[in-house]
Short mmCIF file of C-alpha atoms in Angstrom, two decimals:
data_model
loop_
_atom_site.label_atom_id
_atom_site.label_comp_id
_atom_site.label_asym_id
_atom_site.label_seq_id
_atom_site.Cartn_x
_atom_site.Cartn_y
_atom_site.Cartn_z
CA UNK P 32 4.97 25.11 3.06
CA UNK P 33 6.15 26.57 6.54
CA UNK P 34 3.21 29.04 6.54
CA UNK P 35 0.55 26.03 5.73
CA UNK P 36 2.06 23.86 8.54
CA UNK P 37 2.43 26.17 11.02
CA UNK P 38 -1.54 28.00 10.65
CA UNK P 39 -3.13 24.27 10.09
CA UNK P 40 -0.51 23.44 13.92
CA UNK P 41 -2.11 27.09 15.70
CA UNK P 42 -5.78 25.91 14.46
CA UNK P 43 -5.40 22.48 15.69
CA UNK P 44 -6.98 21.42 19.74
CA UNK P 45 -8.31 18.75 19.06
CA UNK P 46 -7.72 14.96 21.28
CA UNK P 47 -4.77 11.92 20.97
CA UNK P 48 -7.56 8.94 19.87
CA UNK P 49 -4.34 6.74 20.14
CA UNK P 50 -1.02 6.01 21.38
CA UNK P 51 -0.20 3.14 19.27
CA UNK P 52 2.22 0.01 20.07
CA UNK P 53 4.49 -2.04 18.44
CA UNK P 54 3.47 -5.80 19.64
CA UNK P 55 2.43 -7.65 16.09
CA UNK P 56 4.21 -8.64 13.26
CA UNK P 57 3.23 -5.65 10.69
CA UNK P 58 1.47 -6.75 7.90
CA UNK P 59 3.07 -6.10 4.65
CA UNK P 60 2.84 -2.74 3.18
CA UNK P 61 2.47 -1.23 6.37
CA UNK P 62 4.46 1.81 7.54
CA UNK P 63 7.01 1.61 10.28
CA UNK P 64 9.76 3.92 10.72
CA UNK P 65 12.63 3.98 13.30
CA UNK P 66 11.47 7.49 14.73
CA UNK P 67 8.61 8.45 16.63
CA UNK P 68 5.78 10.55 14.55
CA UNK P 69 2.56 12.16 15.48
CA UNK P 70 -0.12 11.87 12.86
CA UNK P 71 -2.55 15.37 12.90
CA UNK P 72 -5.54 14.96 10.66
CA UNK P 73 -6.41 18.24 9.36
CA UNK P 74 -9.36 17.61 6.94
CA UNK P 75 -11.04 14.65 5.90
CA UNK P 76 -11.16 10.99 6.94
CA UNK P 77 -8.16 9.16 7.35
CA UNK P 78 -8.74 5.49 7.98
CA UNK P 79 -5.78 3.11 8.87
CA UNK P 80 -4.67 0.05 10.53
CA UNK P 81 -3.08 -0.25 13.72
CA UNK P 82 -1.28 -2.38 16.38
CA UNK P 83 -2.66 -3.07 19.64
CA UNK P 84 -3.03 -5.60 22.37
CA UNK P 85 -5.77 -7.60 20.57
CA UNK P 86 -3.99 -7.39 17.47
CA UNK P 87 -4.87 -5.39 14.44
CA UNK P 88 -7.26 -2.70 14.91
CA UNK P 89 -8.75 -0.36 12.08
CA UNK P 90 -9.34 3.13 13.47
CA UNK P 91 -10.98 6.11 11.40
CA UNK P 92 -9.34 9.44 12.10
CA UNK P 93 -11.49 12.45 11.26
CA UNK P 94 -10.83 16.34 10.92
CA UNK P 95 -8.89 17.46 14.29
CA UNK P 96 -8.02 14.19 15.90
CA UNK P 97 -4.28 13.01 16.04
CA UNK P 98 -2.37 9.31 17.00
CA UNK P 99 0.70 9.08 18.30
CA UNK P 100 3.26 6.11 16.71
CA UNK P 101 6.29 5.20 19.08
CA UNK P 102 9.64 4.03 16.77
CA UNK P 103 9.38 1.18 14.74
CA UNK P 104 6.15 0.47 15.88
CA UNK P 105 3.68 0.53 12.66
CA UNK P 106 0.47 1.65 10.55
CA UNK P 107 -0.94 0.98 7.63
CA UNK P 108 -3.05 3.48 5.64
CA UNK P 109 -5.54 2.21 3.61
CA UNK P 110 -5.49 5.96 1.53
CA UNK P 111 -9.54 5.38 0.51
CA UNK P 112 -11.02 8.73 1.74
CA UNK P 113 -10.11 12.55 1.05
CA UNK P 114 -7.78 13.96 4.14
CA UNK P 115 -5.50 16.07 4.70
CA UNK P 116 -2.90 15.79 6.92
CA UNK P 117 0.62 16.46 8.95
CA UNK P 118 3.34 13.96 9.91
CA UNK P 119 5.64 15.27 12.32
CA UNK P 120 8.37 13.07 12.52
CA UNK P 121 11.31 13.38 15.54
CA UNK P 122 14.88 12.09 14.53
CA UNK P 123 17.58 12.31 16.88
CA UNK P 124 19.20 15.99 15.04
CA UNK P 125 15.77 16.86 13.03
CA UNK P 126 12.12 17.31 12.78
CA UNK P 127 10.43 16.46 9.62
CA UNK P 128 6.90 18.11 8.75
CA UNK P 129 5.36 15.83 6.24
CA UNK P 130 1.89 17.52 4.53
CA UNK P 131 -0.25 15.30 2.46
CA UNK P 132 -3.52 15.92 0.93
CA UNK P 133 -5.20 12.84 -0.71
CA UNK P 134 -8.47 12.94 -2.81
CA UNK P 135 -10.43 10.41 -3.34
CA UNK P 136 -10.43 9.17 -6.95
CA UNK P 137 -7.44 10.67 -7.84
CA UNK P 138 -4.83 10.01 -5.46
CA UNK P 139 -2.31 12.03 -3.79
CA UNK P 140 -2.86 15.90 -4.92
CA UNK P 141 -0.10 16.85 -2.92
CA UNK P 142 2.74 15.83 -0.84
CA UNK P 143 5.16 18.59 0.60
CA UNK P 144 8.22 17.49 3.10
CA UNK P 145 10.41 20.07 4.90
CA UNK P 146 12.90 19.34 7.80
CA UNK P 147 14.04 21.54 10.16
CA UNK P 148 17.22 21.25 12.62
CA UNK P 149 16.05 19.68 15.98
CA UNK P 150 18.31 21.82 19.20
CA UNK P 151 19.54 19.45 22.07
CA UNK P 152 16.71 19.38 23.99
CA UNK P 153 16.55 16.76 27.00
CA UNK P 154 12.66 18.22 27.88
CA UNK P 155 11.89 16.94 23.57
CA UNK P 156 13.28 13.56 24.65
CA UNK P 157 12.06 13.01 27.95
CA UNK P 158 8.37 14.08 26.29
CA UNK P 159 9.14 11.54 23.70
CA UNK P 160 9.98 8.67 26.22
CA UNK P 161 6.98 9.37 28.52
CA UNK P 162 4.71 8.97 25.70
CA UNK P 163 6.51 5.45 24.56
CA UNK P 164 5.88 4.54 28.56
CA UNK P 165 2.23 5.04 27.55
CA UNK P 166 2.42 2.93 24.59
CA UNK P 167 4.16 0.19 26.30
CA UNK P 168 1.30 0.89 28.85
CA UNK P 169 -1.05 0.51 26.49
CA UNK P 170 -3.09 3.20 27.20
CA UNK P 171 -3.99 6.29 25.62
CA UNK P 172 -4.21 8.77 28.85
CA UNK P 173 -5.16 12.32 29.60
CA UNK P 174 -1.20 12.93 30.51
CA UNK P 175 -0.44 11.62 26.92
CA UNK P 176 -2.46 13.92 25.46
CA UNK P 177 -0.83 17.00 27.15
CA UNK P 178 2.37 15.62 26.43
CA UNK P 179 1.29 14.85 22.66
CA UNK P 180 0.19 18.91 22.20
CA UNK P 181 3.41 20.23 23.91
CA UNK P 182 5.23 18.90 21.10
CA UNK P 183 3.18 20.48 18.90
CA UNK P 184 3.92 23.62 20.60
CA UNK P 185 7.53 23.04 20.40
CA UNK P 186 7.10 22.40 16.84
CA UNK P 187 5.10 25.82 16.41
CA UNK P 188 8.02 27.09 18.12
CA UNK P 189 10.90 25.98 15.82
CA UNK P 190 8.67 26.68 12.60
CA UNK P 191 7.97 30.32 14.40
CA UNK P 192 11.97 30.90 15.49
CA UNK P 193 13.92 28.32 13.38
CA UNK P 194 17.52 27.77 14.65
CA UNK P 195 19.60 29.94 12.92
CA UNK P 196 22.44 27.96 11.15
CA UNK P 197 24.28 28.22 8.29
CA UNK P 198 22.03 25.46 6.06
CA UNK P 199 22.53 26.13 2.39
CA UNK P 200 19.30 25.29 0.23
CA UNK P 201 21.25 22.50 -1.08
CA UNK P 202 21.75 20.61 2.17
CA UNK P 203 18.35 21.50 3.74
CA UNK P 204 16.54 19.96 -0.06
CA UNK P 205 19.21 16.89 1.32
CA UNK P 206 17.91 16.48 4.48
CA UNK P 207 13.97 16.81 3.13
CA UNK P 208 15.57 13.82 0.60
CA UNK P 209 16.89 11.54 2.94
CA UNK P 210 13.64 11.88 5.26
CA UNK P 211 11.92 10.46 1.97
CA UNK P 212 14.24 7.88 1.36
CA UNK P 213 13.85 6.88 5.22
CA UNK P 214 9.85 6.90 5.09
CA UNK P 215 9.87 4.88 1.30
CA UNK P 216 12.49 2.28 1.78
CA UNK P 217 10.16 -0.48 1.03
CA UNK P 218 8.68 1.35 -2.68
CA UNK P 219 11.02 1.21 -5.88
CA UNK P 220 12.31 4.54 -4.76
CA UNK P 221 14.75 5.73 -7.85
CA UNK P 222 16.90 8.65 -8.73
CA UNK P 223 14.16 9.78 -11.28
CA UNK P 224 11.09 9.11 -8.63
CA UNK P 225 13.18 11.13 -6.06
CA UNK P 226 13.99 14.07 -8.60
CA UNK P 227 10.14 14.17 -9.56
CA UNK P 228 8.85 14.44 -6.47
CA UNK P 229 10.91 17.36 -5.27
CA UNK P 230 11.00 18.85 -8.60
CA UNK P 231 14.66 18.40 -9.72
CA UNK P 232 16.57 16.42 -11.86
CA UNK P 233 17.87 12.92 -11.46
CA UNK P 234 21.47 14.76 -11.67
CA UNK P 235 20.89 17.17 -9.23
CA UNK P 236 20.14 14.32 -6.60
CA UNK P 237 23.07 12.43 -7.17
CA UNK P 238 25.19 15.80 -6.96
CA UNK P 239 23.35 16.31 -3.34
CA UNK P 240 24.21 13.05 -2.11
CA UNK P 241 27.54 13.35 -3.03
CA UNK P 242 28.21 16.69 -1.98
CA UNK P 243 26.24 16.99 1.04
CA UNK P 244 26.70 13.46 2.11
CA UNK P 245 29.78 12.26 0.81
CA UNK P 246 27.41 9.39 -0.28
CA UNK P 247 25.97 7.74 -3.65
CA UNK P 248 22.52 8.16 -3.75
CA UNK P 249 21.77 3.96 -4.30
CA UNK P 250 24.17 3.64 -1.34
CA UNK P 251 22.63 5.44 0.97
CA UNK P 252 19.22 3.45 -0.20
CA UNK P 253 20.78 0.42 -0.16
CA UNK P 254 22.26 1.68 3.88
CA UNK P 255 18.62 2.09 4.76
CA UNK P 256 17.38 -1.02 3.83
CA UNK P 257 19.89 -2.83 5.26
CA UNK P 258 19.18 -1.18 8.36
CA UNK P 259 15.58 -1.71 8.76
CA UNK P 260 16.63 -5.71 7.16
CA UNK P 261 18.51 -5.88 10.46
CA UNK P 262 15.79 -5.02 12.96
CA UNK P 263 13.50 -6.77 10.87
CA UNK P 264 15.72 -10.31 10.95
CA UNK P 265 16.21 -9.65 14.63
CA UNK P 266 12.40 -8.83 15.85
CA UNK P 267 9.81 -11.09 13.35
CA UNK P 268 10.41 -14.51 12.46
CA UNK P 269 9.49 -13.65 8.44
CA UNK P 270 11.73 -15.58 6.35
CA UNK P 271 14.53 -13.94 4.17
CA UNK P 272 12.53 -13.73 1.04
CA UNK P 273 9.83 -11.96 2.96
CA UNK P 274 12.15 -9.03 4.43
CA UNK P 275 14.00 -8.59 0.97
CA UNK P 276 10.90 -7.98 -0.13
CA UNK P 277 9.70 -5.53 2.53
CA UNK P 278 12.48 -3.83 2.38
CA UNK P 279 12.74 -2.85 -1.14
CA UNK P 280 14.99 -5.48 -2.81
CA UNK P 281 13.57 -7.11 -5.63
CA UNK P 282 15.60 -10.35 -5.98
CA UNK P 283 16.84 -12.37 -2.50
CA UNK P 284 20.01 -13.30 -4.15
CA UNK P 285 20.94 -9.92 -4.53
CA UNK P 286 20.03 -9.07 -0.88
CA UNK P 287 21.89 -11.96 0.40
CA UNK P 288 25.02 -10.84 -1.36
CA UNK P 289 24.76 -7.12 -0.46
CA UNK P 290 24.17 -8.09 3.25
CA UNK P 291 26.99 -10.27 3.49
CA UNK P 292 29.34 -8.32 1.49
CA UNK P 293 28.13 -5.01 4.24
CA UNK P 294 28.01 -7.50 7.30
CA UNK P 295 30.47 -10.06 7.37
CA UNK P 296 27.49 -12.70 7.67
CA UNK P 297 24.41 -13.71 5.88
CA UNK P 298 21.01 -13.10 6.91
CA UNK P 299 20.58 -16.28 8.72
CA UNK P 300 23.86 -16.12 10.49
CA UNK P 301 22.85 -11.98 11.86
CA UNK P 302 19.41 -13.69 12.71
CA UNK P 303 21.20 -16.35 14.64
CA UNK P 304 23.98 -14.10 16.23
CA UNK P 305 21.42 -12.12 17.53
CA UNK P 306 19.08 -13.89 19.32
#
């Protein structure tokens, strides 16, 4: 995984096509995550849709081209041509390196996720909020593209020299987990789907949660949702069916109660306290 990453990184000089905003209401079963990512096509076509100051945009990303996607701003892949590609996504104490490689006709062939420890680094956020100035901007500028390839640097970097801490497997297959979790909120994302995708049982995941995050794994789901339930009743008007739905719960009721019972106040009431 590292060694894929990191040659596809080295290989890669190619421009930022976009530094995408956050203006429009997403539209449903799009992806929108509350760290900033840069998208690197490595093969393929990847076609998607976008947010911009005219509203939705569709944009077709080809082999070495790359977009940049500011927090909780969104896109929404429509996952129709062959690509591969790399996600880097930039938490506040990690970096997650998401490699996909979609075929056309048959779906996703592969899908490997590996996070690595993220130093303090004021440079890594001051490059971060320079290129959400651009997006707020609305441009998609020569400086953002310099800015947008020293992070892949600094990412070639860490994958190159990784920090050296004392992560046991366990907690760095955690980590790679709650990334997941964090980037599939809205999908019926279960102990069994979790375990299958990184090849363990459903056991083993609940044991991780527990022991490396003092945590039940549906908790910690159920924490994320919430979460992105509370930006969402804050920034778009959708009504509380809508955002139960996009964000994973099934039946309203049961969101209602689950908010209140973590909140103190119903949907409605957070909505109203907020504004």
């Amino acid at each position: 995984m590292n060694k894929i990453i990191t040659e596809s990184l080295q290989k890669f000089n190619g421009p930022l096509v976009r530094v995408c905003c956050g203006e429009n209401t997403p539209p449903e079963g799009s992806y929108q995550v509350n760290f900033n990512r840069l998208e690197i096509i490595i093969e393929g076509q990847h076609d998607l849709v976008v947010d911009s100051s005219q509203g939705f945009e569709n944009l077709s990303l080809t082999e070495n081209q790359m977009i940049y996607i500011p927090s909780n701003a969104w896109s929404k892949p429509t996952w129709e041509k062959s690509s591969r590609m790399i996600s880097i996504l930039f938490s506040k104490n990690q970096v997650g390196f998401s490699y996909v490689h979609y075929k056309e006709g048959e779906g996703f062939v592969d899908v490997i996720k590996q996070a690595l420890p993220l130093p303090s680094s004021m440079a890594v956020e001051h490059v971060l909020a320079a290129l959400n100035c651009i997006a707020e901007e609305k441009k998609c500028t020569v400086m953002g593209e310099h800015l947008a390839k020293s992070l892949i640097l600094y990412c070639l970097a860490l994958l190159q020299n990784p920090q050296q801490e004392k992560v046991s497997r366990g907690e760095k297959l955690y980590r790679s987990m709650c990334i997941y979790v964090q980037e599939n909120f809205h999908k019926d994302i279960t102990r069994i789907s979790v375990a299958n995708r990184f090849g363990v049982s459903s056991a083993h995941v609940s044991r991780l949660f527990n022991q490396e995050g003092s945590v039940k794994y549906a908790d910690y789901v159920t924490y994320v949702r919430l979460d992105r339930a509370k930006f969402m009743l804050k920034k778009y008007n959708f009504k509380v069916e809508e955002i139960a739905r996009r964000c994973g719960f099934k039946d309203t009721n049961y969101f209602c109660r689950v908010f209140k019972q973590k909140t103190g106040k119903t949907p409605s009431e957070y909505r109203l306290n907020a504004a």
